[in-house]
mmCIF file of C-alpha atoms in Angstrom:
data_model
loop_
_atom_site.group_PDB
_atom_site.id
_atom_site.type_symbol
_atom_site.label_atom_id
_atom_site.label_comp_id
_atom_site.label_asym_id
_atom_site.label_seq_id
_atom_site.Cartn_x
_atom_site.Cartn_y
_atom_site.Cartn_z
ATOM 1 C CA UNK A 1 -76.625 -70.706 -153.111
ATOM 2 C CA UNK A 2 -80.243 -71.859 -154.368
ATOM 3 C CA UNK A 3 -82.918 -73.003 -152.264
ATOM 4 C CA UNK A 4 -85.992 -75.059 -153.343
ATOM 5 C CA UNK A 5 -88.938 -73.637 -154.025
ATOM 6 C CA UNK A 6 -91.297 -76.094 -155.718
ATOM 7 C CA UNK A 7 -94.585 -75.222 -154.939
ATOM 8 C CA UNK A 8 -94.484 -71.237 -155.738
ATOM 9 C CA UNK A 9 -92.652 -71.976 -158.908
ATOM 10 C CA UNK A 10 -94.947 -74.392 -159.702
ATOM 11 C CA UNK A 11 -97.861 -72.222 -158.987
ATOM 12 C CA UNK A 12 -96.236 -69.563 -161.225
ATOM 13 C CA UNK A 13 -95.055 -71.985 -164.177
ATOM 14 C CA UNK A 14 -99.081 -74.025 -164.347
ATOM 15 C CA UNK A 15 -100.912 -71.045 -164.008
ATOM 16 C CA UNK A 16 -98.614 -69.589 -167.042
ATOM 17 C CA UNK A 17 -99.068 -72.524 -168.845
ATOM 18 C CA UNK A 18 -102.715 -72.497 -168.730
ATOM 19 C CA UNK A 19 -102.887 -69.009 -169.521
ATOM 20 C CA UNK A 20 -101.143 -69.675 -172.710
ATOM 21 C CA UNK A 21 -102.153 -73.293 -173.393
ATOM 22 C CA UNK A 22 -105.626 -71.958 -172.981
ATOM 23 C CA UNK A 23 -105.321 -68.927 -175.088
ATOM 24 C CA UNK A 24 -103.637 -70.546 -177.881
ATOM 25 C CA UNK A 25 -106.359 -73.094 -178.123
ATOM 26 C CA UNK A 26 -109.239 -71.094 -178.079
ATOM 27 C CA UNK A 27 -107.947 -68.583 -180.327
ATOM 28 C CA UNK A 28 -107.198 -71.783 -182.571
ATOM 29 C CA UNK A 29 -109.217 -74.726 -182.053
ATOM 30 C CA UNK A 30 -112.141 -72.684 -180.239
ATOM 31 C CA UNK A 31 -112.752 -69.942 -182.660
ATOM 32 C CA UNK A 32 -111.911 -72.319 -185.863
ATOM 33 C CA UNK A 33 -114.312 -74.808 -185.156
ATOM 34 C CA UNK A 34 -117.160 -71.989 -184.046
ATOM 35 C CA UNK A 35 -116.292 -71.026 -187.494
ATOM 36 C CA UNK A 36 -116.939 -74.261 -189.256
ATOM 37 C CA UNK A 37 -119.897 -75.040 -187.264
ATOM 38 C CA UNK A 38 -121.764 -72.129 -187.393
ATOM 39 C CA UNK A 39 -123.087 -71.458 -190.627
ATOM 40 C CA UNK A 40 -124.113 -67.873 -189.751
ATOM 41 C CA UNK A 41 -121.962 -65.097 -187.886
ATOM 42 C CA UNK A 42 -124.356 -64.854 -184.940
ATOM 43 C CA UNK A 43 -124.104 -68.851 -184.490
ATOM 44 C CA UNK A 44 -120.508 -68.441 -185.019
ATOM 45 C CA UNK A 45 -120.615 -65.898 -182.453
ATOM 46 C CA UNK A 46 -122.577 -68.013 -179.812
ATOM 47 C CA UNK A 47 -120.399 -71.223 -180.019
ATOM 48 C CA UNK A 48 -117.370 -68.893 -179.511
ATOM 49 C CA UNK A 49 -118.776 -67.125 -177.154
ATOM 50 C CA UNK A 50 -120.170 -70.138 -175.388
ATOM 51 C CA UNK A 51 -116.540 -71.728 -175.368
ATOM 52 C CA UNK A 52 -114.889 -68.480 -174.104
ATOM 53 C CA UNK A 53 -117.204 -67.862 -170.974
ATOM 54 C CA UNK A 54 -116.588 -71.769 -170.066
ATOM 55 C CA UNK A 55 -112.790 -71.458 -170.181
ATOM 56 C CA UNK A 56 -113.045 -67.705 -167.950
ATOM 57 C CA UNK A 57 -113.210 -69.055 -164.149
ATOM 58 C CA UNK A 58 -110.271 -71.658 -165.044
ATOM 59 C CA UNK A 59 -108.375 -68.633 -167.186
ATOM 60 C CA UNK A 60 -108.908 -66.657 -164.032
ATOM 61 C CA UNK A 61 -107.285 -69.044 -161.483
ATOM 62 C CA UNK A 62 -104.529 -69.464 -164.169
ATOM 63 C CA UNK A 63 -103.838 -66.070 -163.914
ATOM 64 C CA UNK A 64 -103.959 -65.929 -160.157
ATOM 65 C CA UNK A 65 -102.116 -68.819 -159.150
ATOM 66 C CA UNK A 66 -98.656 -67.198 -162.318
ATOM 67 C CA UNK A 67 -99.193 -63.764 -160.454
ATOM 68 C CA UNK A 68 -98.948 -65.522 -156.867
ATOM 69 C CA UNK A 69 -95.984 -67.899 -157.588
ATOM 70 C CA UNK A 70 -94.434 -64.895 -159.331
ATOM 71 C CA UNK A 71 -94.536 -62.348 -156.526
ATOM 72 C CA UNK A 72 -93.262 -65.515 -154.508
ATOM 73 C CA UNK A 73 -90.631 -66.063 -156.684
ATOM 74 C CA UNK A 74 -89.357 -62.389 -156.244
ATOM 75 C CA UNK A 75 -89.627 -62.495 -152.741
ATOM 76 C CA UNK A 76 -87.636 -65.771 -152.579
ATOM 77 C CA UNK A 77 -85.363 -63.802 -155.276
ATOM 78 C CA UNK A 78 -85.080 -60.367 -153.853
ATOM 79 C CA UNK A 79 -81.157 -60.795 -153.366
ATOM 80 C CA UNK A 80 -80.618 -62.249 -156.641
ATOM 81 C CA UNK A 81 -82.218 -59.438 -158.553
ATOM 82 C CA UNK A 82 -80.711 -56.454 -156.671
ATOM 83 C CA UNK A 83 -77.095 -58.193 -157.129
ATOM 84 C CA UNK A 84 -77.071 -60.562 -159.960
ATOM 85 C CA UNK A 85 -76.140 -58.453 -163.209
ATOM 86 C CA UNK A 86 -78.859 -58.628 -165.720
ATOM 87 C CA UNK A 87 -81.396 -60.283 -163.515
ATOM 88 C CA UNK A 88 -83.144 -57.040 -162.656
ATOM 89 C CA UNK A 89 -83.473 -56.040 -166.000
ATOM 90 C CA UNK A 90 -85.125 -59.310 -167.071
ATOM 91 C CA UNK A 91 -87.658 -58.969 -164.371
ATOM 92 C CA UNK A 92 -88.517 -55.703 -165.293
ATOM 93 C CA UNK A 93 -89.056 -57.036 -168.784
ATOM 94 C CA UNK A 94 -91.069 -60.185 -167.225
ATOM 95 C CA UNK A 95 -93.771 -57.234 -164.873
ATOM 96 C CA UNK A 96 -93.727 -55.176 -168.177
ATOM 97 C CA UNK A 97 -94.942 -58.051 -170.256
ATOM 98 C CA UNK A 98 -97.365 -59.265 -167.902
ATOM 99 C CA UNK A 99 -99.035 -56.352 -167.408
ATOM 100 C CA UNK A 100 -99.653 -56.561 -171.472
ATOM 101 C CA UNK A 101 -100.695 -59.714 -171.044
ATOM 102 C CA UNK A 102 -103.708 -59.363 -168.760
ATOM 103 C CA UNK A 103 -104.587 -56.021 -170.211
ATOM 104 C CA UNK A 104 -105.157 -57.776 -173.370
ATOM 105 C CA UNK A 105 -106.496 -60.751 -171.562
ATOM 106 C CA UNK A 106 -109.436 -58.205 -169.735
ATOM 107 C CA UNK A 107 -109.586 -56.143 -172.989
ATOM 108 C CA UNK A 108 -110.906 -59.610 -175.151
ATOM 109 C CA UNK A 109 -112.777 -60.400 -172.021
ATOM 110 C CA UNK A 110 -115.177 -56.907 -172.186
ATOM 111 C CA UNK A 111 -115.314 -57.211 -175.928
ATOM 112 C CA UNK A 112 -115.940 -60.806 -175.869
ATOM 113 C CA UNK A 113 -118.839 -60.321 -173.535
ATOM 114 C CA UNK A 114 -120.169 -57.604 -175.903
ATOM 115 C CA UNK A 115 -120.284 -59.628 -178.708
ATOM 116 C CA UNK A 116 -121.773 -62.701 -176.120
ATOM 117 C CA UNK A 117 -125.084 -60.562 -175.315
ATOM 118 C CA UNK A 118 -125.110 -59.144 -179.234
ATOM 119 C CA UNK A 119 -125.430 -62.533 -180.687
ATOM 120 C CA UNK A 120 -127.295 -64.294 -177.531
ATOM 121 C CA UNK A 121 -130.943 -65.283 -177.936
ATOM 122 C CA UNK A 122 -131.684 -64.771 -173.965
ATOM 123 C CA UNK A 123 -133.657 -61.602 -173.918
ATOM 124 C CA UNK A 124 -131.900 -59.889 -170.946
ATOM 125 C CA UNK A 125 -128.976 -60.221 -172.906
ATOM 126 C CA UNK A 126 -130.500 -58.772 -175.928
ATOM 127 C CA UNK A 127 -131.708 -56.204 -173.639
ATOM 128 C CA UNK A 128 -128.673 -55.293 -172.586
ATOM 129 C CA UNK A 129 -126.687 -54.863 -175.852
ATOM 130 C CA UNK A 130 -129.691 -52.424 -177.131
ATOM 131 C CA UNK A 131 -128.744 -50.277 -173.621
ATOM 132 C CA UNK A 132 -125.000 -50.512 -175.236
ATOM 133 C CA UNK A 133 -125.170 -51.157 -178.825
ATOM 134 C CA UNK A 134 -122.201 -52.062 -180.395
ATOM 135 C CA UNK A 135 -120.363 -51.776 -183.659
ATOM 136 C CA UNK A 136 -120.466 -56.057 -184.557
ATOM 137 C CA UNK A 137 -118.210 -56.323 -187.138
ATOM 138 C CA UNK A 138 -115.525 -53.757 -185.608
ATOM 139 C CA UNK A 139 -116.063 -55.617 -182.067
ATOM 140 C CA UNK A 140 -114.935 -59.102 -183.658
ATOM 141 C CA UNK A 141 -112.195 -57.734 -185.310
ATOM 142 C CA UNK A 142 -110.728 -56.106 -182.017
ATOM 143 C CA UNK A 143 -111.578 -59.222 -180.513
ATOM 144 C CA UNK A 144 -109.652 -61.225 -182.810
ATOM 145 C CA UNK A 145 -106.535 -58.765 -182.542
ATOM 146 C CA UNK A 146 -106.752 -59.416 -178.664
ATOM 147 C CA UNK A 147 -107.106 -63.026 -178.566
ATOM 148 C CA UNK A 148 -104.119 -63.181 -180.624
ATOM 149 C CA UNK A 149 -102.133 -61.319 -178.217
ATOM 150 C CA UNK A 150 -102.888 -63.388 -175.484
ATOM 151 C CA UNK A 151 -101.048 -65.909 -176.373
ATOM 152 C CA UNK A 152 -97.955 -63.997 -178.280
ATOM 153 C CA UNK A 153 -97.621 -61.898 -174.876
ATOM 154 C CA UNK A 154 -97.497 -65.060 -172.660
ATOM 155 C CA UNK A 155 -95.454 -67.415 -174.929
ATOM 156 C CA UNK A 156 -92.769 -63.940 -174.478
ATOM 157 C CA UNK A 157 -93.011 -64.813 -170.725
ATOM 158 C CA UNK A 158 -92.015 -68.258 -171.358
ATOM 159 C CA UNK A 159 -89.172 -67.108 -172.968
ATOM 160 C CA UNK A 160 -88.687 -65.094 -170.106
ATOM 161 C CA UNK A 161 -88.822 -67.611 -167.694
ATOM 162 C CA UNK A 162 -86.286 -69.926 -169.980
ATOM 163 C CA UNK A 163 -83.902 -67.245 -169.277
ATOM 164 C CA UNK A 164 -84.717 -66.839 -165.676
ATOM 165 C CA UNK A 165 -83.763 -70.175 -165.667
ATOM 166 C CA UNK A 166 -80.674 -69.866 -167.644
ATOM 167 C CA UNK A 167 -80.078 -66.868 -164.942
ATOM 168 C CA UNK A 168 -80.216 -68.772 -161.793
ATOM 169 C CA UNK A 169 -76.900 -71.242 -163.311
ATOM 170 C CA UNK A 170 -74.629 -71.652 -160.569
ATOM 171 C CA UNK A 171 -72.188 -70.588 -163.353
ATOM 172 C CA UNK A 172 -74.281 -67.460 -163.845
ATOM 173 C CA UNK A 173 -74.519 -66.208 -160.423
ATOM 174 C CA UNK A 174 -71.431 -65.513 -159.446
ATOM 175 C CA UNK A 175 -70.154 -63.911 -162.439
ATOM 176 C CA UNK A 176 -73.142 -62.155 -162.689
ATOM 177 C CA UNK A 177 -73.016 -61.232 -158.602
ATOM 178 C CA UNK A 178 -69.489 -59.943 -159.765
ATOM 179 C CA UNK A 179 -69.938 -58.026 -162.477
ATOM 180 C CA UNK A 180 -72.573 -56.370 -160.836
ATOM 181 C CA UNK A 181 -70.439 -55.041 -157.632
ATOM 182 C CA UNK A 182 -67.806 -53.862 -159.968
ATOM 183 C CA UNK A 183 -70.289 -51.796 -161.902
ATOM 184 C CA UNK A 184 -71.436 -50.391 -158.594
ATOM 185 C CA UNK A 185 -67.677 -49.625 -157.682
ATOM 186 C CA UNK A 186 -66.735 -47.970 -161.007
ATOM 187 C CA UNK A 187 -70.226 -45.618 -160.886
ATOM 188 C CA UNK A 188 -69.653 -44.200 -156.931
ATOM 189 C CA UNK A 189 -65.420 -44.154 -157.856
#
């Protein structure tokens, strides 16, 4: 009844990982130790900053390489989730999620680079935050707020996946395949 498919799952379980391995650590580790080490908010600001812009290109293909094993995944699982009881719902709740997740994931990245050319000493940058000032103290704390969420929206999708997983149970298709057709029956009867 299952087929392998190692490489798109794999794509889709490393990039998640990455994404929320990543996330977790900067909002931790990242933003902590700008904190220690920076005496002053602006210097605070830079190290962050610094570490954030760094970790974008790799957050980026961690991102890509989830959202291309996923759609691989449902195409591989198209039959499953129109027939399987409960697996269709689950996805939903998986696309739903995501989409939370990289809204907050581009909503710290445009507030993160605000607060980047705010506190940077290059004078382009400062250049360009005086063409779109911005209100510091409110931008960290809505940075803050989404750098949190990063990681609390992607560690639901690991849950998520865990039941996926629990979903695709020989033990769980069938009854689930079943339950499923007889729903169907009782709703055109």
């Amino acid at each position: 009844m299952s087929e392998r498919n190692t490489a798109i799952r794999s794509l889709h379980d490393l990039g998640l990982a990455a994404w929320f391995g990543g996330s977790l650590m900067g909002a931790v580790g990242l933003n902590g130790a700008a904190r220690d080490e920076g005496g002053t908010e602006t210097t605070t600001d830079r190290i962050s900053s610094s570490g954030w812009a760094k970790w974008t290109p790799v957050n980026a293909a961690a991102i890509g390489a989830h959202l291309f094993g996923g759609g691989g995944l449902l195409a591989v699982n198209a039959q499953r989730v129109a027939t399987q009881q409960g697996v269709a719902a689950s996805t939903v709740a998986k696309t739903v999620v995501t989409a939370a997740a990289l809204a907050a994931t581009a909503y710290a990245r445009v507030l993160g680079k605000k607060v980047e050319l705010a506190s940077s000493t290059d004078p382009d940058d400062l250049e360009k935050a005086r063409q779109h000032p911005v209100d510091l103290p409110k931008a960290r704390r809505q940075l803050a707020c989404a750098q949190w969420a990063v990681p609390a929206l992607t560690g639901c999708l690991v849950v998520l996946n865990a039941l996926h997983g629990e979903q695709q149970r020989p033990s769980q298709q069938v009854p689930g395949m079943w339950e499923r057709a007889l729903s169907a029956t009782h709703l055109g009867g």
